[in-house]
Amino acid sequence: MNLSTKDLPKNGYVLLDKFQHSNFKRFLAKQNQGKAGFFSYLFLFSLIIPIFFVVAYLTYDILSGKIELTTGLLFCLMGIISLFIFIPIHESIHAIGYKIVGAKNIKLYVNFGKFYFAAISDKSIINFVEFRIGALLPYFSVVIFSTVAMLNVGVYWQILVLSFLTVHN
């Protein structure tokens, strides 16, 4: 949307709530209260499926003798650790998503002491669809990247990718 905060009342918008970035989780919970829809079920599905595949894949490969238990668990751990390395990239993908929908003043916030990273676009006006695009772009990017990677890497790296995908979701 190409509006400034000053233009909102002139265009028929009514202020429903204000929040600080530090209260973002509370704000989202309040806005989504009682709205369990398609995306909630999609999110739940995206959590269960990768966990199932990691467990099934590890069990099959260990029982068939393709890998040893310790090696399989090591690659699972590496997948989880790689997620922590990915967090700044994840936030950058949010910033790209919000830039695509026209948000202004996008900043990446980093606090290494609290291990906190965030993409912030202060005083940008975006509608719900535009918000979802920016919010979900990292999720879909990771799912697509993981699917392509799974088709092109060996068994140990597939375990790493599945672990990464499971923890990311």
PDB file of C-alpha atoms in Angstrom:
ATOM      1  CA  MET A   1       0.000   0.000   0.000  1.00  0.00           C
ATOM      2  CA  ASN A   2       1.237   3.456  -0.789  1.00  0.00           C
ATOM      3  CA  LEU A   3      -0.040   5.265   2.286  1.00  0.00           C
ATOM      4  CA  SER A   4       1.698   7.055   5.103  1.00  0.00           C
ATOM      5  CA  THR A   5       0.515   6.836   8.692  1.00  0.00           C
ATOM      6  CA  LYS A   6      -0.869  10.390   8.370  1.00  0.00           C
ATOM      7  CA  ASP A   7      -3.057   9.350   5.400  1.00  0.00           C
ATOM      8  CA  LEU A   8      -4.789   6.462   7.165  1.00  0.00           C
ATOM      9  CA  PRO A   9      -7.730   8.346   8.772  1.00  0.00           C
ATOM     10  CA  LYS A  10      -8.372  10.217   5.487  1.00  0.00           C
ATOM     11  CA  ASN A  11      -8.690   6.862   3.689  1.00  0.00           C
ATOM     12  CA  GLY A  12     -11.248   5.363   6.081  1.00  0.00           C
ATOM     13  CA  TYR A  13      -8.874   3.407   8.303  1.00  0.00           C
ATOM     14  CA  VAL A  14      -9.589   3.223  12.025  1.00  0.00           C
ATOM     15  CA  LEU A  15      -6.854   2.601  14.593  1.00  0.00           C
ATOM     16  CA  LEU A  16      -7.550  -0.771  16.230  1.00  0.00           C
ATOM     17  CA  ASP A  17      -4.406  -1.212  18.242  1.00  0.00           C
ATOM     18  CA  LYS A  18      -0.863   0.047  18.740  1.00  0.00           C
ATOM     19  CA  PHE A  19       2.134  -2.026  19.604  1.00  0.00           C
ATOM     20  CA  GLN A  20       5.836  -1.796  20.122  1.00  0.00           C
ATOM     21  CA  HIS A  21       8.093  -4.298  18.376  1.00  0.00           C
ATOM     22  CA  SER A  22       8.931  -5.758  21.788  1.00  0.00           C
ATOM     23  CA  ASN A  23       5.231  -6.746  22.158  1.00  0.00           C
ATOM     24  CA  PHE A  24       4.841  -8.209  18.666  1.00  0.00           C
ATOM     25  CA  LYS A  25       4.068 -11.764  19.830  1.00  0.00           C
ATOM     26  CA  ARG A  26       1.295 -10.545  22.134  1.00  0.00           C
ATOM     27  CA  PHE A  27      -0.095  -8.352  19.368  1.00  0.00           C
ATOM     28  CA  LEU A  28      -0.215 -11.249  16.873  1.00  0.00           C
ATOM     29  CA  ALA A  29      -1.792 -13.594  19.418  1.00  0.00           C
ATOM     30  CA  LYS A  30      -4.506 -11.003  20.123  1.00  0.00           C
ATOM     31  CA  GLN A  31      -5.164 -10.377  16.407  1.00  0.00           C
ATOM     32  CA  ASN A  32      -5.346 -14.103  15.577  1.00  0.00           C
ATOM     33  CA  GLN A  33      -7.418 -15.149  18.574  1.00  0.00           C
ATOM     34  CA  GLY A  34     -10.096 -17.598  17.432  1.00  0.00           C
ATOM     35  CA  LYS A  35      -8.959 -17.530  13.793  1.00  0.00           C
ATOM     36  CA  ALA A  36      -7.542 -21.044  13.327  1.00  0.00           C
ATOM     37  CA  GLY A  37      -7.815 -21.397   9.594  1.00  0.00           C
ATOM     38  CA  PHE A  38      -6.121 -23.013   6.654  1.00  0.00           C
ATOM     39  CA  PHE A  39      -2.683 -21.595   7.485  1.00  0.00           C
ATOM     40  CA  SER A  40      -2.836 -22.968  11.035  1.00  0.00           C
ATOM     41  CA  TYR A  41      -3.490 -26.450   9.706  1.00  0.00           C
ATOM     42  CA  LEU A  42      -0.818 -26.035   7.026  1.00  0.00           C
ATOM     43  CA  PHE A  43       1.670 -25.028   9.733  1.00  0.00           C
ATOM     44  CA  LEU A  44       0.736 -28.040  11.896  1.00  0.00           C
ATOM     45  CA  PHE A  45       1.085 -30.353   8.891  1.00  0.00           C
ATOM     46  CA  SER A  46       4.477 -28.829   8.071  1.00  0.00           C
ATOM     47  CA  LEU A  47       5.667 -29.651  11.604  1.00  0.00           C
ATOM     48  CA  ILE A  48       4.489 -33.250  11.705  1.00  0.00           C
ATOM     49  CA  ILE A  49       5.622 -34.426   8.267  1.00  0.00           C
ATOM     50  CA  PRO A  50       9.353 -33.555   8.579  1.00  0.00           C
ATOM     51  CA  ILE A  51       9.548 -35.084  12.083  1.00  0.00           C
ATOM     52  CA  PHE A  52       7.980 -38.266  10.743  1.00  0.00           C
ATOM     53  CA  PHE A  53      10.435 -38.363   7.832  1.00  0.00           C
ATOM     54  CA  VAL A  54      13.501 -37.773  10.022  1.00  0.00           C
ATOM     55  CA  VAL A  55      12.493 -40.566  12.399  1.00  0.00           C
ATOM     56  CA  ALA A  56      11.479 -42.956   9.598  1.00  0.00           C
ATOM     57  CA  TYR A  57      14.543 -42.172   7.509  1.00  0.00           C
ATOM     58  CA  LEU A  58      16.961 -42.611  10.411  1.00  0.00           C
ATOM     59  CA  THR A  59      15.282 -45.811  11.577  1.00  0.00           C
ATOM     60  CA  TYR A  60      15.287 -47.357   8.102  1.00  0.00           C
ATOM     61  CA  ASP A  61      18.906 -46.411   7.360  1.00  0.00           C
ATOM     62  CA  ILE A  62      20.162 -47.621  10.735  1.00  0.00           C
ATOM     63  CA  LEU A  63      18.260 -50.920  10.586  1.00  0.00           C
ATOM     64  CA  SER A  64      19.320 -51.569   6.975  1.00  0.00           C
ATOM     65  CA  GLY A  65      22.964 -50.934   7.868  1.00  0.00           C
ATOM     66  CA  LYS A  66      23.413 -47.907   5.582  1.00  0.00           C
ATOM     67  CA  ILE A  67      24.517 -45.708   8.472  1.00  0.00           C
ATOM     68  CA  GLU A  68      25.525 -46.029  12.101  1.00  0.00           C
ATOM     69  CA  LEU A  69      23.377 -44.594  14.863  1.00  0.00           C
ATOM     70  CA  THR A  70      26.048 -42.141  16.062  1.00  0.00           C
ATOM     71  CA  THR A  71      26.689 -40.822  12.542  1.00  0.00           C
ATOM     72  CA  GLY A  72      22.956 -40.363  11.900  1.00  0.00           C
ATOM     73  CA  LEU A  73      22.480 -38.504  15.177  1.00  0.00           C
ATOM     74  CA  LEU A  74      25.547 -36.363  14.442  1.00  0.00           C
ATOM     75  CA  PHE A  75      24.034 -35.228  11.134  1.00  0.00           C
ATOM     76  CA  CYS A  76      20.710 -34.506  12.903  1.00  0.00           C
ATOM     77  CA  LEU A  77      22.618 -32.334  15.366  1.00  0.00           C
ATOM     78  CA  MET A  78      24.441 -30.601  12.497  1.00  0.00           C
ATOM     79  CA  GLY A  79      21.054 -29.854  10.911  1.00  0.00           C
ATOM     80  CA  ILE A  80      19.854 -28.227  14.118  1.00  0.00           C
ATOM     81  CA  ILE A  81      23.091 -26.245  14.510  1.00  0.00           C
ATOM     82  CA  SER A  82      22.893 -25.085  10.883  1.00  0.00           C
ATOM     83  CA  LEU A  83      19.523 -23.572  11.720  1.00  0.00           C
ATOM     84  CA  PHE A  84      21.173 -21.173  14.186  1.00  0.00           C
ATOM     85  CA  ILE A  85      23.576 -20.109  11.458  1.00  0.00           C
ATOM     86  CA  PHE A  86      20.572 -19.612   9.151  1.00  0.00           C
ATOM     87  CA  ILE A  87      18.656 -17.232  11.470  1.00  0.00           C
ATOM     88  CA  PRO A  88      20.181 -13.984  10.083  1.00  0.00           C
ATOM     89  CA  ILE A  89      19.525 -15.248   6.536  1.00  0.00           C
ATOM     90  CA  HIS A  90      15.933 -16.066   7.534  1.00  0.00           C
ATOM     91  CA  GLU A  91      15.398 -12.511   8.783  1.00  0.00           C
ATOM     92  CA  SER A  92      16.964 -11.120   5.610  1.00  0.00           C
ATOM     93  CA  ILE A  93      14.413 -13.106   3.575  1.00  0.00           C
ATOM     94  CA  HIS A  94      11.647 -11.452   5.643  1.00  0.00           C
ATOM     95  CA  ALA A  95      13.166  -8.067   4.761  1.00  0.00           C
ATOM     96  CA  ILE A  96      13.239  -8.997   1.055  1.00  0.00           C
ATOM     97  CA  GLY A  97       9.588 -10.098   1.257  1.00  0.00           C
ATOM     98  CA  TYR A  98       8.512  -6.816   2.826  1.00  0.00           C
ATOM     99  CA  LYS A  99      10.588  -4.868   0.304  1.00  0.00           C
ATOM    100  CA  ILE A 100       8.796  -6.745  -2.513  1.00  0.00           C
ATOM    101  CA  VAL A 101       5.378  -5.630  -1.208  1.00  0.00           C
ATOM    102  CA  GLY A 102       6.549  -2.008  -0.911  1.00  0.00           C
ATOM    103  CA  ALA A 103       7.423  -1.574   2.765  1.00  0.00           C
ATOM    104  CA  LYS A 104       9.799   1.297   3.492  1.00  0.00           C
ATOM    105  CA  ASN A 105      12.447   1.858   6.169  1.00  0.00           C
ATOM    106  CA  ILE A 106      13.367  -1.821   6.487  1.00  0.00           C
ATOM    107  CA  LYS A 107      16.107  -2.483   9.021  1.00  0.00           C
ATOM    108  CA  LEU A 108      17.739  -5.648  10.247  1.00  0.00           C
ATOM    109  CA  TYR A 109      18.084  -5.617  14.008  1.00  0.00           C
ATOM    110  CA  VAL A 110      20.771  -7.749  15.648  1.00  0.00           C
ATOM    111  CA  ASN A 111      21.419  -8.302  19.348  1.00  0.00           C
ATOM    112  CA  PHE A 112      24.177 -10.891  19.709  1.00  0.00           C
ATOM    113  CA  GLY A 113      23.958 -10.779  23.518  1.00  0.00           C
ATOM    114  CA  LYS A 114      20.395 -12.110  23.496  1.00  0.00           C
ATOM    115  CA  PHE A 115      20.897 -13.952  20.175  1.00  0.00           C
ATOM    116  CA  TYR A 116      18.057 -11.914  18.719  1.00  0.00           C
ATOM    117  CA  PHE A 117      17.618 -11.045  15.041  1.00  0.00           C
ATOM    118  CA  ALA A 118      14.677  -9.216  13.462  1.00  0.00           C
ATOM    119  CA  ALA A 119      13.590  -7.540  10.245  1.00  0.00           C
ATOM    120  CA  ILE A 120      11.768  -4.333  11.140  1.00  0.00           C
ATOM    121  CA  SER A 121       9.882  -1.930   8.901  1.00  0.00           C
ATOM    122  CA  ASP A 122       8.816   0.916  11.130  1.00  0.00           C
ATOM    123  CA  LYS A 123       5.757   2.976  10.144  1.00  0.00           C
ATOM    124  CA  SER A 124       5.170   1.042   6.929  1.00  0.00           C
ATOM    125  CA  ILE A 125       1.573   0.453   5.971  1.00  0.00           C
ATOM    126  CA  ILE A 126       0.870  -2.975   4.523  1.00  0.00           C
ATOM    127  CA  ASN A 127      -2.349  -4.933   4.304  1.00  0.00           C
ATOM    128  CA  PHE A 128      -2.898  -8.459   5.605  1.00  0.00           C
ATOM    129  CA  VAL A 129      -2.018 -10.186   2.308  1.00  0.00           C
ATOM    130  CA  GLU A 130       1.198  -8.181   2.001  1.00  0.00           C
ATOM    131  CA  PHE A 131       2.046  -9.014   5.621  1.00  0.00           C
ATOM    132  CA  ARG A 132       1.554 -12.728   4.960  1.00  0.00           C
ATOM    133  CA  ILE A 133       3.824 -12.571   1.901  1.00  0.00           C
ATOM    134  CA  GLY A 134       6.646 -11.077   3.956  1.00  0.00           C
ATOM    135  CA  ALA A 135       5.987 -13.362   6.899  1.00  0.00           C
ATOM    136  CA  LEU A 136       5.793 -16.617   4.920  1.00  0.00           C
ATOM    137  CA  LEU A 137       8.529 -16.026   2.338  1.00  0.00           C
ATOM    138  CA  PRO A 138      11.273 -17.610   4.529  1.00  0.00           C
ATOM    139  CA  TYR A 139       9.074 -20.640   5.203  1.00  0.00           C
ATOM    140  CA  PHE A 140       8.374 -21.327   1.529  1.00  0.00           C
ATOM    141  CA  SER A 141      11.991 -20.565   0.589  1.00  0.00           C
ATOM    142  CA  VAL A 142      13.237 -23.152   3.086  1.00  0.00           C
ATOM    143  CA  VAL A 143      10.692 -25.774   1.999  1.00  0.00           C
ATOM    144  CA  ILE A 144      11.586 -25.340  -1.680  1.00  0.00           C
ATOM    145  CA  PHE A 145      15.342 -25.281  -0.993  1.00  0.00           C
ATOM    146  CA  SER A 146      15.092 -28.349   1.264  1.00  0.00           C
ATOM    147  CA  THR A 147      13.066 -30.295  -1.288  1.00  0.00           C
ATOM    148  CA  VAL A 148      15.556 -29.553  -4.060  1.00  0.00           C
ATOM    149  CA  ALA A 149      18.488 -30.363  -1.748  1.00  0.00           C
ATOM    150  CA  MET A 150      16.928 -33.678  -0.712  1.00  0.00           C
ATOM    151  CA  LEU A 151      16.870 -34.799  -4.334  1.00  0.00           C
ATOM    152  CA  ASN A 152      20.530 -33.937  -4.916  1.00  0.00           C
ATOM    153  CA  VAL A 153      22.500 -35.004  -1.825  1.00  0.00           C
ATOM    154  CA  GLY A 154      23.578 -38.243  -0.180  1.00  0.00           C
ATOM    155  CA  VAL A 155      21.942 -40.005   2.744  1.00  0.00           C
ATOM    156  CA  TYR A 156      23.827 -38.197   5.532  1.00  0.00           C
ATOM    157  CA  TRP A 157      23.124 -34.778   4.065  1.00  0.00           C
ATOM    158  CA  GLN A 158      19.471 -35.727   3.573  1.00  0.00           C
ATOM    159  CA  ILE A 159      19.288 -36.346   7.327  1.00  0.00           C
ATOM    160  CA  LEU A 160      20.871 -32.937   7.922  1.00  0.00           C
ATOM    161  CA  VAL A 161      18.391 -31.240   5.552  1.00  0.00           C
ATOM    162  CA  LEU A 162      15.397 -32.998   7.134  1.00  0.00           C
ATOM    163  CA  SER A 163      16.593 -32.048  10.637  1.00  0.00           C
ATOM    164  CA  PHE A 164      17.069 -28.439   9.539  1.00  0.00           C
ATOM    165  CA  LEU A 165      13.607 -28.373   7.949  1.00  0.00           C
ATOM    166  CA  THR A 166      11.986 -29.908  11.018  1.00  0.00           C
ATOM    167  CA  VAL A 167      13.533 -27.421  13.442  1.00  0.00           C
ATOM    168  CA  HIS A 168      12.927 -24.469  11.102  1.00  0.00           C
ATOM    169  CA  ASN A 169       9.233 -25.222  10.886  1.00  0.00           C
TER     170      ASN A 169
END
